[in-house]
Coordinates of C-alpha atoms and ligand atoms in Angstrom, one line a residue:
X1 CA 14.1 -16.9 -27.3
X2 CA 13.9 -17.1 -23.5
X3 CA 16.9 -16.0 -21.5
X4 CA 17.7 -16.0 -17.8
X5 CA 20.2 -13.4 -16.6
X6 CA 20.4 -13.4 -12.9
X7 CA 22.3 -10.2 -12.7
X8 CA 19.3 -8.1 -13.8
X9 CA 16.4 -8.4 -11.3
X10 CA 13.5 -7.3 -13.4
X11 CA 11.1 -8.5 -10.8
X12 CA 12.3 -6.0 -8.3
X13 CA 9.4 -3.9 -6.8
X14 CA 8.7 -0.8 -8.8
X15 CA 8.7 2.5 -7.0
X16 CA 5.5 4.6 -7.4
X17 CA 7.2 7.4 -9.2
X18 CA 8.7 5.0 -11.8
X19 CA 5.2 5.0 -13.4
X20 CA 5.1 8.1 -15.6
X21 CA 1.9 7.3 -17.5
X22 CA -1.1 5.1 -16.7
X23 CA -2.8 3.3 -19.6
X24 CA -6.5 3.1 -20.3
X25 CA -8.9 0.8 -22.1
X26 CA -11.7 3.3 -22.2
X27 CA -13.2 4.1 -25.6
X28 CA -11.1 6.7 -27.3
X29 CA -10.8 8.7 -30.5
X30 CA -8.6 7.1 -33.2
X31 CA -5.9 9.8 -33.1
X32 CA -5.0 9.2 -29.5
X33 CA -2.8 6.2 -30.3
X34 CA -2.4 6.5 -34.1
X35 CA 0.7 6.0 -36.0
X36 CA 0.7 8.8 -38.6
X37 CA 2.9 8.8 -41.7
X38 CA 4.0 12.0 -43.3
X39 CA 3.9 12.1 -47.1
X40 CA 5.9 15.0 -48.6
X41 CA 4.1 14.9 -52.0
X42 CA 6.9 16.2 -54.2
X43 CA 9.3 13.5 -53.0
X44 CA 7.1 10.5 -52.3
X45 CA 6.3 9.0 -55.8
X46 CA 6.0 10.6 -59.3
X47 CA 3.0 9.5 -61.3
X48 CA 3.4 11.5 -64.5
X49 CA 7.2 11.4 -65.0
X50 CA 8.1 15.1 -64.6
X51 CA 10.4 14.2 -61.7
X52 CA 8.2 15.7 -59.1
X53 CA 6.0 13.5 -56.9
X54 CA 2.3 14.0 -57.2
X55 CA -1.1 12.8 -56.0
X56 CA -1.5 9.9 -58.5
X57 CA 2.0 8.8 -57.4
X58 CA 0.7 8.6 -53.8
X59 CA -2.4 6.7 -54.9
X60 CA -0.3 4.2 -56.7
X61 CA 1.8 3.5 -53.6
X62 CA -1.0 3.3 -51.0
X63 CA -0.4 -0.4 -50.6
X64 CA 3.1 0.3 -49.3
X65 CA 1.5 2.2 -46.5
X66 CA -1.2 -0.4 -45.9
X67 CA 1.5 -3.1 -45.6
X68 CA 3.5 -1.0 -43.3
X69 CA 0.5 -0.8 -41.0
X70 CA 0.1 2.9 -40.3
X71 CA -3.2 4.4 -39.2
X72 CA -3.2 7.7 -41.0
X73 CA -1.3 9.7 -43.6
X74 CA -0.5 13.4 -43.3
X75 CA 0.1 15.2 -46.6
X76 CA 2.4 18.2 -46.7
X77 CA 0.8 21.0 -48.9
X78 CA -0.3 20.2 -52.5
X79 CA -2.3 23.4 -53.0
X80 CA -1.9 26.0 -55.8
X81 CA 1.4 27.6 -55.1
X82 CA 4.3 29.2 -56.9
X83 CA 6.4 26.7 -54.9
X84 CA 8.8 29.3 -53.4
X85 CA 8.8 27.3 -50.2
X86 CA 7.8 23.9 -51.6
X87 CA 4.1 24.6 -51.3
X88 CA 4.1 26.2 -47.9
X89 CA 3.4 29.4 -49.9
X90 CA -0.3 28.9 -50.8
X91 CA -2.0 30.9 -53.5
X92 CA -5.3 29.1 -53.5
X93 CA -6.3 27.0 -50.4
X94 CA -9.1 25.3 -52.2
X95 CA -7.3 23.8 -55.3
X96 CA -4.6 21.3 -56.1
X97 CA -1.5 22.7 -57.9
X98 CA -1.3 21.3 -61.4
X99 CA 2.2 20.1 -60.4
X100 CA 0.5 17.6 -58.1
X101 CA -2.7 16.8 -60.0
X102 CA -6.3 17.8 -59.7
X103 CA -9.0 17.9 -57.1
X104 CA -10.4 14.7 -58.7
X105 CA -7.0 13.1 -58.1
X106 CA -7.2 14.1 -54.5
X107 CA -10.7 12.6 -54.1
X108 CA -9.4 9.3 -55.6
X109 CA -6.4 9.2 -53.3
X110 CA -8.6 10.0 -50.3
X111 CA -11.1 7.2 -51.3
X112 CA -8.2 4.8 -51.8
X113 CA -6.8 5.5 -48.4
X114 CA -10.1 5.2 -46.7
X115 CA -10.8 1.9 -48.5
X116 CA -7.6 0.6 -47.0
X117 CA -8.6 1.7 -43.5
X118 CA -6.2 4.7 -43.4
X119 CA -7.2 8.2 -42.4
X120 CA -5.9 11.3 -44.2
X121 CA -4.8 14.6 -42.6
X122 CA -4.0 17.6 -44.8
X123 CA -1.7 20.6 -44.1
X124 CA -3.2 24.0 -43.4
X125 CA -0.9 27.0 -43.7
X126 CA -2.7 29.9 -42.0
X127 CA 0.1 32.1 -40.8
X128 CA 0.9 33.4 -44.2
X129 CA -0.2 33.2 -47.8
X130 CA 1.8 33.2 -51.0
X131 CA 2.5 36.7 -52.4
X132 CA 0.5 35.4 -55.4
X133 CA -2.6 34.9 -53.4
X134 CA -5.5 37.1 -54.6
X135 CA -5.7 38.9 -51.3
X136 CA -2.0 39.9 -51.4
X137 CA -2.3 41.0 -55.0
X138 CA -5.3 43.1 -54.0
X139 CA -3.3 44.6 -51.1
X140 CA -0.5 45.6 -53.5
X141 CA -2.9 47.3 -55.8
X142 CA -4.6 49.2 -52.9
X143 CA -3.5 52.2 -50.9
X144 CA -2.0 52.2 -47.5
X145 CA -4.7 52.0 -44.8
X146 CA -7.1 50.3 -47.2
X147 CA -9.2 47.3 -46.2
X148 CA -7.2 45.2 -48.7
X149 CA -4.0 45.9 -46.8
X150 CA -5.6 45.3 -43.5
X151 CA -5.6 41.5 -44.0
X152 CA -1.8 41.5 -43.9
X153 CA 0.7 43.3 -41.6
X154 CA 1.6 46.4 -43.6
X155 CA 3.4 49.2 -41.7
X156 CA 5.2 52.4 -42.5
X157 CA 8.9 52.2 -42.1
X158 CA 11.0 53.8 -39.4
X159 CA 13.4 56.7 -39.8
X160 CA 12.7 60.1 -41.5
X161 CA 12.4 58.6 -44.9
X162 CA 10.6 55.5 -43.8
X163 CA 13.4 53.4 -45.2
X164 CA 14.1 51.4 -42.1
X165 CA 12.0 48.3 -41.3
X166 CA 9.1 48.9 -38.8
X167 CA 10.9 46.7 -36.2
X168 CA 14.0 44.6 -36.0
X169 CA 12.5 41.2 -36.5
X170 CA 14.4 38.6 -38.4
X171 CA 13.0 36.0 -40.8
X172 CA 13.3 32.4 -39.6
X173 CA 14.9 31.8 -43.0
X174 CA 17.4 34.6 -42.5
X175 CA 17.5 38.3 -43.2
X176 CA 14.9 40.9 -42.3
X177 CA 11.3 39.8 -41.6
X178 CA 10.1 42.9 -43.5
X179 CA 10.1 43.8 -47.2
X180 CA 9.4 47.2 -48.6
X181 CA 7.1 47.7 -51.5
X182 CA 8.3 49.3 -54.7
X183 CA 7.6 53.0 -55.1
X184 CA 5.6 52.2 -58.2
X185 CA 4.3 48.8 -59.1
X186 CA 2.0 47.2 -61.6
X187 CA 0.1 44.8 -59.3
X188 CA -2.7 43.1 -61.2
X189 CA -1.7 45.0 -64.3
X190 CA -2.6 48.4 -62.9
X191 CA 0.2 50.9 -62.5
X192 CA 0.3 52.1 -58.9
X193 CA 2.4 54.8 -57.3
X194 CA 3.2 54.8 -53.6
X195 CA 5.8 57.6 -53.0
X196 CA 6.5 56.5 -49.5
X197 CA 6.1 52.7 -49.8
X198 CA 5.0 50.6 -46.9
X199 CA 6.7 47.4 -45.6
X200 CA 5.0 44.1 -45.0
X201 CA 5.9 41.4 -42.4
X202 CA 7.0 37.9 -43.4
X203 CA 8.3 35.6 -40.7
X204 CA 9.5 33.3 -43.5
X205 CA 10.4 34.2 -47.1
X206 CA 9.4 37.5 -48.6
X207 CA 7.1 35.5 -50.9
X208 CA 5.1 34.5 -47.7
X209 CA 3.4 37.6 -46.3
X210 CA 2.0 37.1 -42.8
X211 CA -1.8 37.5 -42.4
X212 CA -3.3 39.7 -39.7
X213 CA -5.2 37.3 -37.5
X214 CA -7.0 40.1 -35.8
X215 CA -9.0 40.6 -39.0
X216 CA -12.4 39.0 -38.9
X217 CA -12.3 38.2 -42.6
X218 CA -9.1 36.2 -42.1
X219 CA -10.7 34.2 -39.4
X220 CA -13.9 33.6 -41.5
X221 CA -11.9 32.6 -44.6
X222 CA -9.9 29.9 -42.8
X223 CA -13.0 28.4 -41.1
X224 CA -14.4 28.2 -44.6
X225 CA -11.3 26.5 -45.9
X226 CA -11.5 24.0 -43.0
X227 CA -15.1 23.2 -44.1
X228 CA -14.1 22.8 -47.7
X229 CA -11.7 20.0 -46.9
X230 CA -13.9 18.5 -44.1
X231 CA -16.7 18.3 -46.6
X232 CA -14.4 16.3 -48.9
X233 CA -13.9 13.9 -46.1
X234 CA -10.5 14.6 -44.7
X235 CA -9.9 13.4 -41.1
X236 CA -7.9 16.3 -39.8
X237 CA -5.4 19.1 -40.3
X238 CA -1.8 19.6 -39.5
X239 CA -1.6 23.3 -38.6
X240 CA 1.6 25.0 -39.9
X241 CA 3.3 27.5 -37.5
X242 CA 0.4 27.2 -35.1
X243 CA 2.3 29.3 -32.5
X244 CA 3.0 32.2 -34.8
X245 CA -0.3 33.5 -36.0
X246 CA -0.9 36.2 -33.3
X247 CA 1.9 38.8 -32.7
X248 CA 2.3 40.9 -29.6
X249 CA 0.5 44.2 -29.7
X250 CA 2.6 47.0 -31.1
X251 CA 5.1 44.5 -32.7
X252 CA 7.9 45.3 -30.2
X253 CA 11.5 44.8 -31.1
X254 CA 13.1 41.5 -30.2
X255 CA 16.8 40.9 -29.5
X256 CA 16.6 37.1 -29.3
X257 CA 17.7 34.5 -31.7
X258 CA 15.5 33.0 -34.5
X259 CA 16.4 30.1 -36.7
X260 CA 14.8 27.2 -38.6
X261 CA 16.3 24.7 -36.1
X262 CA 15.7 26.7 -33.0
X263 CA 18.4 26.6 -30.4
X264 CA 21.1 25.2 -32.6
X265 CA 24.1 27.2 -33.8
X266 CA 25.3 24.3 -35.8
X267 CA 28.1 23.1 -33.7
X268 CA 27.2 23.4 -30.0
X269 CA 26.5 20.3 -28.0
X270 CA 23.2 19.8 -26.2
X271 CA 23.3 19.7 -22.4
X272 CA 23.2 16.1 -21.3
X273 CA 24.3 16.8 -17.7
X274 CA 22.1 15.8 -14.8
X275 CA 21.2 19.4 -14.2
X276 CA 19.3 19.8 -17.5
X277 CA 15.8 21.1 -17.2
X278 CA 13.2 18.7 -15.7
X279 CA 10.6 20.3 -18.0
X280 CA 12.1 18.5 -21.0
X281 CA 13.3 21.7 -22.7
X282 CA 16.0 21.2 -25.3
X283 CA 16.1 24.7 -26.9
X284 CA 13.5 23.6 -29.5
X285 CA 11.1 26.4 -28.5
X286 CA 10.8 29.6 -30.6
X287 CA 10.9 32.7 -28.4
X288 CA 9.8 36.3 -28.9
X289 CA 6.8 38.6 -29.5
X290 CA 5.9 36.8 -32.7
X291 CA 5.4 33.4 -31.0
X292 CA 3.2 31.6 -28.5
X293 CA 1.0 34.6 -27.7
X294 CA -2.1 33.9 -25.6
X295 CA -4.3 35.2 -28.4
X296 CA -3.7 32.1 -30.6
X297 CA -5.8 29.9 -28.4
X298 CA -9.1 31.6 -29.3
X299 CA -8.5 30.6 -32.9
X300 CA -8.2 27.0 -32.0
X301 CA -11.2 27.0 -29.8
X302 CA -13.2 28.3 -32.8
X303 CA -11.7 25.6 -35.1
X304 CA -12.4 22.9 -32.5
X305 CA -16.1 23.9 -32.7
X306 CA -16.0 23.7 -36.6
X307 CA -14.5 20.2 -36.5
X308 CA -17.0 19.1 -33.8
X309 CA -19.9 19.8 -36.3
X310 CA -18.6 16.9 -38.4
X311 CA -19.1 13.2 -38.0
X312 CA -16.2 11.1 -36.9
X313 CA -13.3 12.2 -34.8
X314 CA -11.6 14.9 -36.9
X315 CA -8.5 16.3 -35.5
X316 CA -6.1 19.2 -35.4
X317 CA -2.4 18.8 -34.8
X318 CA -0.2 21.8 -34.0
X319 CA 3.1 22.5 -35.5
X320 CA 4.2 24.7 -32.6
X321 CA 7.9 25.0 -31.7
X322 CA 7.0 25.9 -28.1
X323 CA 8.7 25.0 -24.8
X324 CA 8.5 24.1 -22.1
X325 CA 6.1 21.1 -22.7
X326 CA 3.7 22.5 -20.1
X327 CA 3.3 25.6 -22.3
X328 CA 2.9 23.4 -25.5
X329 CA 0.2 21.5 -23.7
X330 CA -2.0 24.6 -23.7
X331 CA -2.5 24.0 -27.5
X332 CA -4.2 20.7 -26.7
X333 CA -6.5 21.6 -23.9
X334 CA -9.9 19.8 -24.3
X335 CA -11.5 22.6 -26.3
X336 CA -8.5 23.4 -28.6
X337 CA -6.4 21.2 -30.8
X338 CA -6.0 17.4 -30.4
X339 CA -2.3 16.9 -30.7
X340 CA 0.9 18.9 -30.9
X341 CA 4.2 17.7 -32.3
X342 CA 6.7 16.9 -29.6
X343 CA 9.8 18.7 -30.9
X344 CA 11.4 18.5 -27.4
X345 CA 11.6 14.8 -28.0
X346 CA 12.8 15.1 -31.6
X347 CA 15.6 17.4 -30.5
X348 CA 16.8 15.3 -27.5
X349 CA 20.3 13.9 -27.9
X350 CA 20.9 10.2 -27.9
X351 CA 21.4 10.1 -24.1
X352 CA 19.5 7.9 -21.7
X353 CA 19.0 10.5 -18.9
X354 CA 17.9 13.2 -21.3
X355 CA 15.4 10.8 -23.0
X356 CA 13.9 9.7 -19.7
X357 CA 13.6 13.4 -18.7
X358 CA 11.8 14.4 -21.9
X359 CA 9.5 11.4 -21.9
X360 CA 8.5 12.0 -18.3
X361 CA 7.9 15.7 -18.9
X362 CA 5.9 14.9 -22.0
X363 CA 3.4 12.7 -20.1
X364 CA 3.3 15.0 -17.1
X365 CA 2.3 18.0 -19.3
X366 CA -0.2 16.2 -21.6
X367 CA -1.8 14.0 -18.9
X368 CA -2.6 17.3 -17.1
X369 CA -4.8 18.4 -20.0
X370 CA -6.0 14.9 -21.0
X371 CA -4.3 15.0 -24.4
X372 CA -2.2 12.2 -25.9
X373 CA 1.5 12.7 -26.0
X374 CA 3.0 12.5 -29.5
X375 CA 6.4 11.3 -30.7
X376 CA 8.4 12.2 -33.7
X377 CA 12.0 11.8 -34.8
X378 CA 12.1 13.2 -38.4
X379 CA 10.2 15.5 -40.7
X380 CA 10.7 17.6 -43.8
X381 CA 12.4 20.4 -41.8
X382 CA 15.1 18.6 -40.0
X383 CA 18.1 16.3 -40.8
X384 CA 16.8 12.7 -41.0
X385 CA 17.4 10.9 -37.7
X386 CA 19.4 8.1 -39.5
X387 CA 21.9 10.8 -40.2
X388 CA 21.5 13.1 -37.2
X389 CA 22.3 10.2 -34.8
X390 CA 25.5 9.5 -36.8
X391 CA 27.0 13.0 -37.0
X392 CA 30.6 13.2 -35.9
X393 CA 29.6 15.6 -33.0
X394 CA 27.0 14.1 -30.8
X395 CA 23.9 16.2 -30.1
X396 CA 24.3 18.8 -32.9
X397 CA 21.3 19.8 -34.9
X398 CA 22.5 21.5 -38.0
X399 CA 20.1 23.0 -40.6
X400 CA 21.2 20.5 -43.3
X401 CA 24.7 19.1 -44.0
X402 CA 27.1 20.4 -46.7
X403 CA 29.2 18.1 -48.9
X404 CA 32.2 19.8 -47.4
X405 CA 31.1 19.2 -43.8
X406 CA 32.5 16.3 -41.8
X407 CA 30.3 13.4 -43.0
X408 CA 28.1 11.3 -40.8
X409 CA 28.8 7.6 -39.9
X410 CA 26.1 6.0 -42.0
X411 CA 26.2 2.6 -40.3
X412 CA 26.2 4.1 -36.8
X413 CA 23.4 6.5 -37.7
X414 CA 21.2 3.7 -39.1
X415 CA 21.9 1.5 -36.1
X416 CA 20.9 4.2 -33.7
X417 CA 17.9 5.3 -35.8
X418 CA 16.5 1.8 -35.7
X419 CA 17.0 1.7 -32.0
X420 CA 15.5 5.1 -31.5
X421 CA 12.4 4.3 -33.7
X422 CA 11.8 1.0 -31.8
X423 CA 12.1 2.9 -28.5
X424 CA 9.6 5.5 -29.8
X425 CA 7.1 3.0 -31.1
X426 CA 7.0 1.1 -27.8
X427 CA 5.7 4.2 -26.0
X428 CA 2.0 5.0 -25.4
X429 CA 0.6 8.0 -27.4
X430 CA 0.6 8.8 -31.1
X431 CA 3.7 8.5 -33.3
X432 CA 4.6 10.4 -36.4
X433 CA 6.8 8.8 -39.1
X434 CA 8.4 10.7 -42.0
X435 CA 8.4 9.1 -45.4
X436 CA 11.5 7.0 -46.0
X437 CA 12.4 6.4 -42.3
X438 CA 10.7 3.0 -42.6
X439 CA 13.5 2.3 -45.1
X440 CA 16.2 3.6 -42.8
X441 CA 16.9 6.4 -45.4
X442 CA 19.7 8.8 -44.6
X443 CA 19.9 12.5 -45.4
X444 CA 21.5 13.4 -48.7
X445 CA 24.6 15.0 -47.2
X446 CA 26.6 15.6 -50.4
X447 CA 24.1 17.6 -52.5
X448 CA 25.8 20.1 -54.7
X449 CA 24.8 23.6 -53.7
X450 CA 23.7 24.4 -57.2
X451 CA 20.7 22.2 -56.9
X452 CA 19.5 23.4 -53.5
X453 CA 16.1 25.0 -53.4
X454 CA 15.3 25.7 -49.8
X455 CA 14.8 29.5 -49.3
X456 CA 16.7 29.1 -46.0
X457 CA 19.9 28.4 -47.9
X458 CA 19.6 31.5 -50.0
X459 CA 18.4 33.8 -47.3
X460 CA 21.4 33.0 -45.2
X461 CA 23.6 33.7 -48.1
X462 CA 24.5 30.0 -48.3
X463 CA 25.7 29.9 -44.6
X464 CA 23.1 27.1 -43.9
X465 CA 22.7 24.1 -46.1
X466 CA 19.0 24.0 -45.6
X467 CA 16.4 21.3 -45.7
X468 CA 16.8 19.8 -49.2
X469 CA 18.8 16.9 -48.0
X470 CA 15.8 15.4 -46.1
X471 CA 13.5 16.0 -49.1
X472 CA 15.2 13.8 -51.7
X473 CA 12.9 11.6 -53.8
X474 CA 12.3 8.2 -52.3
X475 CA 13.9 5.0 -53.8
X476 CA 11.3 2.4 -54.6
X477 CA 13.2 0.0 -56.9
X478 CA 16.9 -0.6 -56.8
X479 CA 17.3 -1.5 -60.4
X480 CA 15.2 1.2 -62.0
X481 CA 16.3 4.7 -63.2
X482 CA 15.7 7.2 -60.4
X483 CA 15.3 4.1 -58.2
X484 CA 11.8 3.8 -59.4
X485 CA 10.7 7.3 -58.1
X486 CA 8.7 7.7 -61.3
X487 CA 8.3 6.4 -64.8
X488 CA 11.1 8.5 -66.5
X489 CA 13.8 8.3 -63.9
X490 CA 13.7 12.1 -63.4
X491 CA 14.0 13.3 -59.9
X492 CA 13.7 17.0 -58.9
X493 CA 16.7 16.6 -56.6
X494 CA 19.5 14.1 -57.3
X495 CA 19.5 10.9 -55.2
X496 CA 22.7 9.7 -53.6
X497 CA 24.2 6.4 -54.9
X498 CA 23.5 4.9 -51.4
X499 CA 19.7 5.0 -52.0
X500 CA 20.0 1.9 -54.1
X501 CA 20.7 -0.1 -50.9
X502 CA 17.7 1.4 -49.2
X503 CA 15.2 0.9 -52.1
X504 CA 11.8 -0.5 -50.8
X505 CA 11.9 -3.5 -53.1
X506 CA 15.1 -4.7 -51.6
X507 CA 13.5 -4.7 -48.1
X508 CA 10.0 -6.2 -48.6
X509 CA 9.8 -9.6 -47.0
X510 CA 13.5 -9.5 -46.0
X511 CA 14.1 -10.5 -42.4
X512 CA 16.0 -7.8 -40.5
X513 CA 15.3 -5.1 -43.1
X514 CA 14.3 -1.7 -41.6
X515 CA 10.9 -1.9 -43.4
X516 CA 10.2 -5.3 -41.9
X517 CA 11.3 -4.0 -38.5
X518 CA 8.8 -1.1 -38.7
X519 CA 6.1 -3.4 -40.0
X520 CA 6.6 -5.9 -37.1
X521 CA 6.7 -3.1 -34.6
X522 CA 3.5 -1.6 -35.8
X523 CA 1.8 -5.0 -35.7
X524 CA 2.9 -5.8 -32.2
X525 CA 2.0 -2.2 -31.1
X526 CA -1.5 -2.7 -32.4
X527 CA -2.0 -6.3 -31.1
X528 CA -0.8 -5.4 -27.6
X529 CA -2.5 -2.0 -27.4
X530 CA 0.8 -0.3 -26.7
X531 CA -0.5 3.0 -28.0
X532 CA -3.0 3.3 -25.1
X533 CA -0.9 1.5 -22.6
X534 CA 1.1 2.9 -19.6
X535 CA 4.8 3.5 -19.1
X536 CA 6.7 2.5 -16.0
X537 CA 10.5 2.7 -15.9
X538 CA 12.1 -0.6 -15.3
X539 CA 14.6 -1.5 -12.6
X540 CA 17.5 -1.6 -12.3
X541 CA 17.8 1.0 -15.0
X542 CA 15.6 3.8 -13.7
X543 CA 18.6 6.1 -13.2
X544 CA 21.0 4.4 -15.7
X545 CA 23.2 6.7 -17.7
X546 CA 23.4 4.0 -20.4
X547 CA 20.0 2.4 -20.7
X548 CA 16.4 3.5 -21.1
X549 CA 14.0 0.7 -20.1
X550 CA 10.3 0.5 -19.4
X551 CA 7.3 -1.7 -19.4
X552 CA 4.1 -1.1 -21.3
X553 CA 1.3 -3.6 -21.0
X554 CA 3.6 -6.5 -20.2
X555 CA 5.9 -5.6 -23.0
X556 CA 9.4 -4.7 -21.8
X557 CA 11.3 -2.2 -24.0
X558 CA 15.1 -1.9 -23.3
X559 CA 17.3 0.5 -25.3
X560 CA 21.1 0.4 -24.8
X561 CA 22.6 3.7 -25.7
X562 CA 26.2 3.1 -24.7
X563 CA 29.1 1.1 -25.9
X564 CA 29.1 -1.9 -23.5
X565 CA 26.5 -4.6 -24.0
X566 CA 24.0 -5.1 -21.1
X567 CA 22.4 -8.3 -20.0
X568 CA 18.9 -8.9 -21.4
X569 CA 16.1 -9.2 -18.9
X570 CA 14.0 -12.4 -18.8
X571 CA 11.4 -12.8 -21.4
X572 CA 10.5 -13.8 -24.9
X573 CA 12.1 -11.6 -27.5
X574 CA 9.4 -10.0 -29.7
X575 CA 11.6 -7.7 -31.7
X576 CA 15.0 -6.2 -31.8
X577 CA 16.5 -3.3 -33.8
X578 CA 19.8 -5.2 -34.3
X579 CA 21.4 -8.6 -33.8
X580 CA 21.4 -9.7 -30.1
X581 CA 24.6 -11.1 -28.8
X582 CA 23.5 -14.2 -27.0
X583 CA 21.9 -13.1 -23.7
X584 CA 23.1 -9.5 -24.0
X585 CA 21.9 -6.4 -25.7
X586 CA 24.6 -4.7 -27.7
X587 CA 25.2 -0.9 -27.9
X588 CA 22.7 1.2 -29.8
X589 CA 20.1 -1.5 -29.9
X590 CA 16.6 -1.7 -28.6
X591 CA 14.7 -4.9 -27.8
X592 CA 11.0 -5.6 -27.1
X593 CA 10.4 -8.7 -24.8
X594 CA 7.3 -10.2 -23.3
X595 CA 8.0 -10.3 -19.6
Ligands
GLC1 C1 6.7 25.1 -41.2 C2 6.9 24.1 -42.2 C3 8.1 24.5 -43.1 C4 7.8 25.8 -43.7 C5 7.4 26.9 -42.7 C6 6.7 28.0 -43.3 O1 7.7 25.2 -40.3 O2 7.0 22.8 -41.7 O3 8.4 23.5 -44.0 O4 8.9 26.3 -44.4 O5 6.4 26.4 -41.8 O6 5.5 27.7 -43.8
MG2 MG1 4.9 14.4 -61.2

């Protein structure tokens, strides 16, 4: 469709500072512009019918991912684990939990992905182990001051009786970050007496003791774990809590705020005023003596050297809730990790000026160190963006939604989510998708509290809903029990009725479906090289409070974030996130045109 709207002069000269990122056709590593799809194994697809997703389930659905057109899959943890934090509590880093299958199942899945031209990234959880890990069990059975305890962060308590925690740190899941041992225990079957029991640090659940990364054995062990999976042929690692592994010397008290969704109190609005920080900060950065210590970088330099020994471009991606973006960019300096999740982008409100600000700051910071910028809107820790963007109060970032909370506007949320995704996928860099977003899937916002499993719900005494609502098993077939999640219809969390409408089989080949929109976007992105293109803000919208618009390699991307329609620029429409109204772009809609 070609349109001419004289009121929008798209051929006006661009000012130099409208260009925020310059593209390149130079040879580059695959991850620099990859679209990477997060599989949360327990909720993707169930192969054996126990209601919990597993690796054979993933293998059986690889063609869905191939058709979608992604470059790589990132798998959340599937290792041996008592599942106290859905597998982010690892008891054996070199084995698959029987819940998810076997190492042979993993090899088969990896081969199946590689045959289809998709890379595979696995999750590495180095900040803490499970309390069932052999090392922690040995530490419990050993005396204070022993080498076994030295791999973790054990300390004597404060106060005359040692019954106050060693410092005032709070767990990110709520409650104290320290747990005291029992005066007598039977670790590993041996009775053990400790009259003045020590405390151990856990930034997350008490079942997730923090390792002491000053210990050489800890460093050696994880380099070996990296090699185990690299030898199997994985293409990279997503590094959990990459900013938390080194703590400030002396573990000083900290009086700041910690929470799963950093910077959110559940009901305060984000600043969208013109005075918001130019560095792109949104409050998404964890603060305090347990985060972003300079000492973490030496660990990543060592890991970089390990990966470099292997053929192909293996990569490390940091899960680091660090702000400002210039500080985050330190994790992706040339000799460290390769990518870092852009949580400043994820946590930016649906606001044109705020989005331009975070996009510009992202390129500024990453270009400085020669790293690709990444984009992400959803993952297994946050409210899905199809729901977040439809919440009754704009800009809030709650940790889950209760059935008794004001409910989101499903239609508005989906409309904005599609527009936001199309905006994201038009930008140069690497983009992360979370399973189900290609179906437009909303959060489950009416889960009964009795079924919740997130430790964050319990550790806050039920004050926070927690993350279960974004982890609900995917709907594959509208007519099947459990919407085709597995062969029995069992699902480890109940699915909402609405998931019938989002089932994958109702979207395949259906023009205008969210799946087909994503598929088309990924195809155009690949064909036009948008992932390694440049980004120049487009006149007349460079300062618009309503519209974000840019060009990337001759493709014009225009997102209208406000209520009034805006005139479409000239050009052939390639894609749109919603119906266009003649020659205008309706509210909460993004369009891609060829200029
Ligand atoms: C990361 C994970 C989250 C997990 C936490 C502790 O933030 O994404 O799911 O609970 O680390 O491992
Ligand atoms: Mg199963």
